[in-house]
Amino acid sequence: MDIAVLGTGIVGRTLAARFAELGHTVTIGTRDPKDTLARTGEGEFGDWAARNRAVGVATFADAAAAARLVVNASNGAASLDVLELAGAHQLAGKVLMDVANPLDFSHGMPPTLFVKDTDSLGEQIQRAYPAAHVVKTLNTVNASLMAHPEQLPEPGTVFVAGNDAGAKAAVAGLLAELGHRDVIDLGDITAARGTEMMLPVWLRLWGALGGPAFNFKIVR
Amino acid sequence: MDIAVLGTGIVGRTLAARFAELGHTVTIGTRDPKDTLARTGEGEFGDWAARNRAVGVATFADAAAAARLVVNASNGAASLDVLELAGAHQLAGKVLMDVANPLDFSHGMPPTLFVKDTDSLGEQIQRAYPAAHVVKTLNTVNASLMAHPEQLPEPGTVFVAGNDAGAKAAVAGLLAELGHRDVIDLGDITAARGTEMMLPVWLRLWGALGGPAFNFKIVR
């Protein structure tokens, strides 16, 4: 499948490399590809791209235009701007897999949420792009576990929330390819409120457990 | 141990009966014991009390005065009023195990949270009763699983959050008696923000799974 991953951070890179490894045609979208690729040095995108030549690099709009499925892997605070650069026309009719979190670091640590409880980032994106099929997923694990859930000693649970059943099925298929064995459909996109509001306890668990190598498993 | 359970709803009744079964001396606190006991008929407190004679019934203040550990099992929206009736003097120096959730049903279903993200009900209670040792716990499972976690096919996780290490140890001891096998200490009482914000996804999971017989297990 042609997949666009919007965002060049650790989440975008990790998902893009993994999707490419799984045989998909993957393009990472960024604001200015030339500028992004020019950033070299340890941990910089240019170095990563040189080691991951199977992943294309293009503008947000070009990446989205070529894709059947678009992943929003941008920083939550930047997501609406990034999607505007991708363009409504390029997102229309497509599955928009949203893995971002509405974290607000402007008041120091721990971050708070800039939208919550009566609305969510997933809903903001769906409202801004009504012709896209937004599916909120994977925002409750870190990048490494998104791509390689088998690192944990037993399968955890991941969630999908979205208004379109076909889009959720497509995302569930991708999640299965990534190795996720327990996927719970929480309902429409308003359920993104629930999974985004798991971030505060996720951040506390990170502190209590000394790292991000954990997941929520729904025992039932 | 002498335990006061404040609240006559399903959570209060379930915990009180279970603590009594475990050999503790338990008193349920209520606004007006005579009035509460006079409510008879199916599901009413009077009938429950007649079947649970090992559990005493007293005013909030008398129940708290006799206890070493006080459980806030009241409706979250009423908790500060209930604790005011219990009285600061009766709570001072005691462990105050807070299992309530700040659910706001005034805008219809699903409920929202009347405090969140930058504050929590647990913190509101700790601020109102600085001489009490508030420990937030068990608010992420329903009453039946609070008391009998062995109903699930494998152990889930429960959390403690509070400022006093001794109080958290006392609560962890009680949790172990109830059968909880995995207790994570999330840190000080501000971590109650995280566990209280799990309610929205908990409510969605109830809908998706068709009932409340589930728990979060932290796989790590």
Coordinates of C-alpha atoms in Angstrom, one line a residue:
Chain A
M1 CA 0.0 0.0 0.0
D2 CA 1.2 3.6 -0.6
I3 CA 1.6 5.2 2.8
A4 CA 2.5 8.8 3.6
V5 CA 3.9 9.4 7.1
L6 CA 3.6 13.1 8.0
G7 CA 6.3 14.0 10.5
T8 CA 10.1 13.5 10.7
G9 CA 10.4 12.9 14.4
I10 CA 11.0 9.6 16.2
V11 CA 7.4 8.4 15.7
G12 CA 7.4 9.3 12.0
R13 CA 10.8 7.7 11.3
T14 CA 10.0 4.5 13.3
L15 CA 6.7 3.9 11.6
A16 CA 8.0 4.8 8.1
A17 CA 10.9 2.4 8.4
R18 CA 8.7 -0.4 9.7
F19 CA 6.1 0.0 7.0
A20 CA 8.8 0.0 4.4
E21 CA 10.3 -3.2 6.0
L22 CA 6.8 -4.7 5.7
G23 CA 6.8 -4.1 2.0
H24 CA 4.8 -0.9 1.7
T25 CA 5.7 2.1 -0.5
V26 CA 6.4 4.8 2.1
T27 CA 7.0 8.5 1.8
I28 CA 7.8 10.7 4.7
G29 CA 6.2 14.2 4.4
T30 CA 8.0 17.2 5.7
R31 CA 7.8 21.0 5.3
D32 CA 10.9 21.4 3.1
P33 CA 12.5 18.1 2.0
K34 CA 15.7 19.8 0.9
D35 CA 16.1 21.5 4.2
T36 CA 15.2 18.4 6.2
L37 CA 17.6 16.2 4.3
A38 CA 20.4 18.8 4.8
R39 CA 20.3 18.2 8.6
T40 CA 23.1 15.8 9.1
G41 CA 24.9 14.6 12.2
E42 CA 24.0 12.1 14.9
G43 CA 20.2 11.8 15.4
E44 CA 19.4 14.2 12.5
F45 CA 17.0 13.3 9.8
G46 CA 19.6 13.5 7.0
D47 CA 21.6 10.6 8.6
W48 CA 18.5 8.6 9.2
A49 CA 17.3 9.1 5.5
A50 CA 20.8 7.9 4.3
R51 CA 20.3 4.7 6.3
N52 CA 16.7 4.3 5.2
R53 CA 16.8 4.8 1.4
A54 CA 13.6 2.7 0.9
V55 CA 11.6 5.5 2.4
G56 CA 10.9 8.5 0.1
V57 CA 11.0 12.1 1.3
A58 CA 8.6 14.7 -0.1
T59 CA 6.6 17.7 0.9
F60 CA 3.6 17.1 3.1
A61 CA 1.3 17.7 0.0
D62 CA 3.3 15.5 -2.4
A63 CA 3.6 12.7 0.2
A64 CA -0.2 12.8 0.9
A65 CA -1.1 13.0 -2.8
A66 CA 0.7 9.8 -3.6
A67 CA -0.7 7.8 -0.7
R68 CA -3.8 5.7 0.0
L69 CA -3.3 6.0 3.7
V70 CA -1.8 9.0 5.5
V71 CA -0.3 8.8 9.0
N72 CA -0.4 11.9 11.2
A73 CA 2.9 11.3 13.1
S74 CA 3.5 15.0 13.7
N75 CA 3.7 16.7 17.1
G76 CA 0.2 17.2 18.3
A77 CA 0.5 20.9 18.7
A78 CA 1.6 21.2 15.1
S79 CA -0.8 18.6 13.6
L80 CA -3.5 20.9 12.3
D81 CA -0.8 23.1 10.6
V82 CA 0.9 20.0 9.1
L83 CA -2.4 18.7 7.7
E84 CA -3.2 22.1 6.3
L85 CA 0.1 21.9 4.4
A86 CA -0.8 18.4 3.2
G87 CA -4.0 19.9 1.9
A88 CA -7.7 18.9 2.1
H89 CA -7.7 17.7 -1.5
Q90 CA -4.8 15.3 -0.8
L91 CA -6.6 13.9 2.3
A92 CA -10.1 13.6 0.9
G93 CA -11.4 10.1 0.8
K94 CA -8.3 8.7 2.4
V95 CA -7.7 6.9 5.7
L96 CA -6.0 9.3 8.1
M97 CA -4.3 7.3 10.8
D98 CA -3.8 9.8 13.7
V99 CA -1.2 8.7 16.3
A100 CA -0.5 12.2 17.8
N101 CA -1.2 13.4 21.3
P102 CA -2.4 16.9 22.2
L103 CA 0.5 17.5 24.6
D104 CA 1.1 21.1 25.8
F105 CA 4.6 21.6 27.1
S106 CA 4.3 25.3 27.4
H107 CA 3.6 25.2 31.2
G108 CA 6.6 22.9 31.9
M109 CA 6.7 19.3 32.9
P110 CA 4.7 17.2 33.1
P111 CA 2.9 18.4 29.9
T112 CA -0.9 19.0 30.1
L113 CA -3.4 18.4 27.3
F114 CA -4.4 21.4 25.1
V115 CA -7.7 19.7 24.3
K116 CA -9.5 17.1 26.4
D117 CA -12.7 15.6 27.9
T118 CA -15.3 17.4 25.7
D119 CA -13.2 17.3 22.5
S120 CA -10.0 15.7 21.3
L121 CA -7.3 16.2 18.7
G122 CA -8.7 13.3 16.7
E123 CA -12.1 15.2 16.5
Q124 CA -10.4 18.5 15.7
I125 CA -8.7 16.8 12.8
Q126 CA -11.9 15.0 11.6
R127 CA -13.8 18.3 11.8
A128 CA -11.1 20.1 9.8
Y129 CA -11.0 17.4 7.1
P130 CA -14.6 16.0 6.9
A131 CA -13.8 14.1 3.7
A132 CA -10.9 12.2 5.3
H133 CA -11.5 9.1 7.4
V134 CA -9.7 9.7 10.7
V135 CA -8.8 6.7 12.8
K136 CA -7.2 7.5 16.2
T137 CA -4.8 4.7 17.2
L138 CA -1.4 3.8 18.7
N139 CA -1.2 7.1 20.7
T140 CA -1.0 5.0 24.0
V141 CA 2.4 3.4 23.3
N142 CA 5.7 4.9 22.4
A143 CA 7.2 4.8 18.9
S144 CA 9.3 1.7 19.5
L145 CA 6.2 -0.3 20.7
M146 CA 4.0 1.0 18.0
A147 CA 6.4 -0.7 15.5
H148 CA 7.5 -3.7 17.5
P149 CA 5.0 -4.7 20.1
E150 CA 6.6 -8.1 20.4
Q151 CA 9.3 -6.5 22.6
L152 CA 6.9 -6.8 25.6
P153 CA 6.7 -10.2 27.4
E154 CA 3.0 -10.5 26.5
P155 CA 0.7 -8.7 24.0
G156 CA -0.8 -5.4 25.2
T157 CA -3.9 -3.8 23.8
V158 CA -4.2 -1.0 21.3
F159 CA -7.3 0.9 20.4
V160 CA -9.0 2.3 17.3
A161 CA -11.6 5.1 17.2
G162 CA -13.2 6.5 14.1
N163 CA -16.4 7.2 12.2
D164 CA -15.7 5.0 9.2
A165 CA -15.8 1.2 9.6
G166 CA -13.8 0.6 6.4
A167 CA -11.1 2.9 7.5
K168 CA -10.9 1.2 10.9
A169 CA -10.7 -2.2 9.2
A170 CA -7.8 -0.9 7.1
V171 CA -6.0 0.4 10.1
A172 CA -6.7 -2.8 12.0
G173 CA -5.0 -4.7 9.1
L174 CA -2.0 -2.5 9.4
L175 CA -1.9 -2.9 13.2
A176 CA -1.9 -6.7 12.7
E177 CA 1.0 -6.4 10.3
L178 CA 2.9 -4.4 12.9
G179 CA 2.3 -7.3 15.3
H180 CA -0.5 -6.0 17.4
R181 CA -2.6 -9.0 18.6
D182 CA -5.3 -7.2 20.6
V183 CA -7.1 -4.3 19.0
I184 CA -10.3 -2.9 20.6
D185 CA -12.7 -0.8 18.6
L186 CA -13.9 1.9 21.0
G187 CA -16.4 3.4 18.6
D188 CA -16.5 6.7 16.8
I189 CA -13.9 9.4 16.8
T190 CA -15.2 11.0 20.0
A191 CA -13.6 8.0 21.7
A192 CA -10.2 9.6 21.0
R193 CA -11.0 11.7 24.1
G194 CA -10.6 8.6 26.1
T195 CA -7.3 7.4 24.6
E196 CA -5.8 10.9 24.5
M197 CA -6.6 11.3 28.2
M198 CA -4.6 8.2 29.0
L199 CA -1.4 10.3 28.4
P200 CA -1.2 11.7 31.9
V201 CA -1.2 8.2 33.5
W202 CA 1.2 7.0 30.7
L203 CA 3.6 9.8 31.7
R204 CA 3.4 8.9 35.4
L205 CA 3.9 5.2 34.5
W206 CA 7.0 6.2 32.6
G207 CA 8.3 7.8 35.7
A208 CA 7.3 5.0 38.1
L209 CA 8.6 2.2 35.8
G210 CA 11.8 4.1 34.7
G211 CA 11.1 4.0 31.0
P212 CA 8.5 3.8 28.2
A213 CA 8.6 0.0 27.6
F214 CA 5.1 -0.8 28.8
N215 CA 1.6 -1.0 27.5
F216 CA -1.9 -1.2 28.8
K217 CA -3.5 -4.7 28.4
I218 CA -7.2 -4.8 28.9
V219 CA -7.8 -8.0 30.9
R220 CA -11.4 -9.2 30.5
Chain B
M1 CA -8.2 -2.5 61.7
D2 CA -11.0 0.0 62.4
I3 CA -12.2 1.2 59.0
A4 CA -14.8 3.8 58.1
V5 CA -16.4 3.6 54.7
L6 CA -18.1 6.9 53.7
G7 CA -20.8 6.3 51.2
T8 CA -23.8 3.9 51.1
G9 CA -23.8 3.3 47.3
I10 CA -22.6 0.2 45.6
V11 CA -18.9 1.0 46.0
G12 CA -19.3 1.7 49.7
R13 CA -21.4 -1.4 50.4
T14 CA -19.2 -3.7 48.4
L15 CA -16.0 -2.5 50.1
A16 CA -17.5 -2.4 53.6
A17 CA -18.8 -6.0 53.3
R18 CA -15.5 -7.2 51.9
F19 CA -13.4 -5.5 54.6
A20 CA -15.8 -7.0 57.3
E21 CA -15.4 -10.5 55.7
L22 CA -11.6 -10.0 55.9
G23 CA -12.0 -9.5 59.7
H24 CA -11.8 -5.7 60.0
T25 CA -14.2 -3.7 62.2
V26 CA -16.1 -1.7 59.6
T27 CA -18.6 1.2 60.0
I28 CA -20.4 2.8 57.0
G29 CA -20.8 6.5 57.4
T30 CA -24.0 8.2 56.1
R31 CA -25.6 11.6 56.5
D32 CA -28.5 10.3 58.7
P33 CA -28.2 6.7 59.8
K34 CA -31.9 6.4 60.9
D35 CA -33.1 7.7 57.6
T36 CA -30.7 5.6 55.6
L37 CA -31.6 2.4 57.5
A38 CA -35.3 3.2 57.0
R39 CA -35.0 2.8 53.2
T40 CA -36.2 -0.7 52.7
G41 CA -37.1 -2.7 49.6
E42 CA -35.0 -4.3 46.9
G43 CA -31.6 -2.7 46.4
E44 CA -32.2 -0.2 49.2
F45 CA -29.7 0.3 52.0
G46 CA -32.0 -1.0 54.8
D47 CA -32.2 -4.4 53.2
W48 CA -28.5 -4.5 52.6
A49 CA -27.7 -3.6 56.2
A50 CA -30.1 -6.3 57.4
R51 CA -28.1 -8.9 55.5
N52 CA -24.7 -7.3 56.5
R53 CA -25.0 -7.0 60.3
A54 CA -21.3 -7.2 60.8
V55 CA -21.0 -3.7 59.3
G56 CA -21.9 -0.8 61.6
V57 CA -23.8 2.2 60.4
A58 CA -23.2 5.7 61.9
T59 CA -23.0 9.4 60.9
F60 CA -20.0 10.3 58.7
A61 CA -18.4 12.0 61.8
D62 CA -18.9 9.1 64.2
A63 CA -17.8 6.5 61.6
A64 CA -14.6 8.5 60.9
A65 CA -13.9 9.2 64.6
A66 CA -13.8 5.5 65.4
A67 CA -11.6 4.6 62.4
R68 CA -7.9 4.4 61.8
L69 CA -8.4 4.3 58.0
V70 CA -11.2 6.2 56.2
V71 CA -12.4 5.3 52.7
N72 CA -14.0 8.0 50.6
A73 CA -16.5 5.9 48.7
S74 CA -18.9 8.7 48.0
N75 CA -20.0 10.0 44.7
G76 CA -17.2 12.3 43.4
A77 CA -19.4 15.3 43.1
A78 CA -20.5 14.9 46.8
S79 CA -17.1 13.9 48.2
L80 CA -16.0 17.3 49.5
D81 CA -19.4 17.8 51.2
V82 CA -19.3 14.3 52.7
L83 CA -15.8 14.8 54.1
E84 CA -16.8 18.2 55.6
L85 CA -19.5 16.3 57.4
A86 CA -17.0 13.7 58.6
G87 CA -15.0 16.7 59.9
A88 CA -11.3 17.7 59.7
H89 CA -10.7 16.7 63.3
Q90 CA -11.9 13.1 62.6
L91 CA -9.7 12.9 59.5
A92 CA -6.5 14.4 60.9
G93 CA -3.6 12.0 61.0
K94 CA -5.5 9.2 59.3
V95 CA -5.2 7.4 56.1
L96 CA -7.9 8.6 53.7
M97 CA -8.3 6.1 50.9
D98 CA -10.0 7.9 48.0
V99 CA -11.7 5.7 45.5
A100 CA -14.0 8.3 44.0
N101 CA -14.1 9.8 40.5
P102 CA -14.9 13.4 39.5
L103 CA -17.6 12.5 37.1
D104 CA -20.0 15.2 36.0
F105 CA -23.3 13.8 34.7
S106 CA -24.9 17.2 34.4
H107 CA -24.3 17.4 30.6
G108 CA -25.7 14.0 29.9
M109 CA -23.9 10.8 28.8
P110 CA -21.1 10.1 28.7
P111 CA -20.1 12.0 31.8
T112 CA -17.3 14.5 31.7
L113 CA -14.8 15.3 34.5
F114 CA -15.4 18.3 36.7
V115 CA -11.7 18.5 37.5
K116 CA -8.8 17.2 35.4
D117 CA -5.4 17.6 33.9
T118 CA -4.1 20.5 36.1
D119 CA -5.8 19.3 39.3
S120 CA -7.7 16.3 40.5
L121 CA -10.3 15.3 43.1
G122 CA -7.6 13.6 45.0
E123 CA -5.7 16.8 45.3
Q124 CA -8.8 18.8 46.1
I125 CA -9.4 16.5 49.0
Q126 CA -5.7 16.6 50.2
R127 CA -5.7 20.4 50.0
A128 CA -9.0 20.6 52.0
Y129 CA -7.7 18.1 54.7
P130 CA -3.9 18.7 54.9
A131 CA -3.6 16.7 58.1
A132 CA -5.1 13.6 56.4
H133 CA -3.0 11.3 54.4
V134 CA -4.9 10.9 51.1
V135 CA -4.2 7.9 48.9
K136 CA -5.9 7.7 45.6
T137 CA -6.5 4.1 44.5
L138 CA -9.0 1.6 43.0
N139 CA -10.9 4.3 41.0
T140 CA -9.9 2.5 37.8
V141 CA -12.0 -0.6 38.4
N142 CA -15.7 -1.1 39.3
A143 CA -16.9 -2.0 42.8
S144 CA -17.0 -5.7 42.1
L145 CA -13.4 -5.9 40.9
M146 CA -12.2 -3.6 43.7
A147 CA -13.4 -6.2 46.2
H148 CA -12.8 -9.4 44.1
P149 CA -10.1 -8.9 41.5
E150 CA -9.8 -12.7 41.2
Q151 CA -12.9 -12.7 39.0
L152 CA -10.7 -11.8 36.0
P153 CA -8.8 -14.5 34.2
E154 CA -5.5 -12.9 35.1
P155 CA -4.4 -10.2 37.6
G156 CA -4.8 -6.6 36.4
T157 CA -2.9 -3.6 37.8
V158 CA -4.2 -1.1 40.4
F159 CA -2.4 2.2 41.3
V160 CA -1.7 4.2 44.4
A161 CA -0.9 7.9 44.5
G162 CA -0.3 10.0 47.6
N163 CA 2.2 12.1 49.5
D164 CA 2.7 9.9 52.5
A165 CA 4.8 6.7 52.1
G166 CA 3.4 5.1 55.3
A167 CA -0.2 5.7 54.2
K168 CA 0.5 4.2 50.8
A169 CA 2.1 1.2 52.5
A170 CA -1.1 0.8 54.6
V171 CA -3.3 1.0 51.6
A172 CA -1.1 -1.4 49.7
G173 CA -1.5 -3.8 52.5
L174 CA -5.3 -3.6 52.3
L175 CA -5.1 -3.9 48.5
A176 CA -3.2 -7.2 49.0
E177 CA -5.8 -8.4 51.4
L178 CA -8.5 -7.7 48.8
G179 CA -6.5 -9.9 46.3
H180 CA -4.7 -7.3 44.2
R181 CA -1.5 -8.7 43.0
D182 CA 0.0 -5.9 41.0
V183 CA 0.1 -2.4 42.6
I184 CA 2.1 0.4 41.0
D185 CA 3.0 3.5 43.1
L186 CA 2.7 6.4 40.7
G187 CA 4.1 9.0 43.1
D188 CA 2.5 11.9 45.0
I189 CA -1.2 12.8 45.0
T190 CA -0.8 14.8 41.8
A191 CA -0.7 11.5 40.0
A192 CA -4.4 11.2 40.8
R193 CA -4.8 13.4 37.7
G194 CA -3.6 10.5 35.6
T195 CA -5.8 7.8 37.1
E196 CA -8.9 10.0 37.2
M197 CA -8.4 10.8 33.5
M198 CA -8.6 7.1 32.8
L199 CA -12.3 7.3 33.3
P200 CA -13.2 8.4 29.8
V201 CA -11.5 5.4 28.2
W202 CA -12.9 3.2 31.0
L203 CA -16.4 4.3 30.1
R204 CA -15.8 3.6 26.4
L205 CA -14.3 0.2 27.2
W206 CA -17.5 -0.6 29.1
G207 CA -19.5 0.2 26.0
A208 CA -17.1 -1.7 23.6
L209 CA -16.9 -4.8 25.8
G210 CA -20.5 -4.8 26.9
G211 CA -19.8 -4.5 30.7
P212 CA -17.5 -3.4 33.4
A213 CA -15.7 -6.8 34.0
F214 CA -12.3 -5.6 32.8
N215 CA -9.1 -4.0 34.2
F216 CA -6.0 -2.4 32.9
K217 CA -2.9 -4.5 33.3
I218 CA 0.4 -2.7 32.8
V219 CA 2.5 -5.1 30.7
R220 CA 6.2 -4.4 31.2

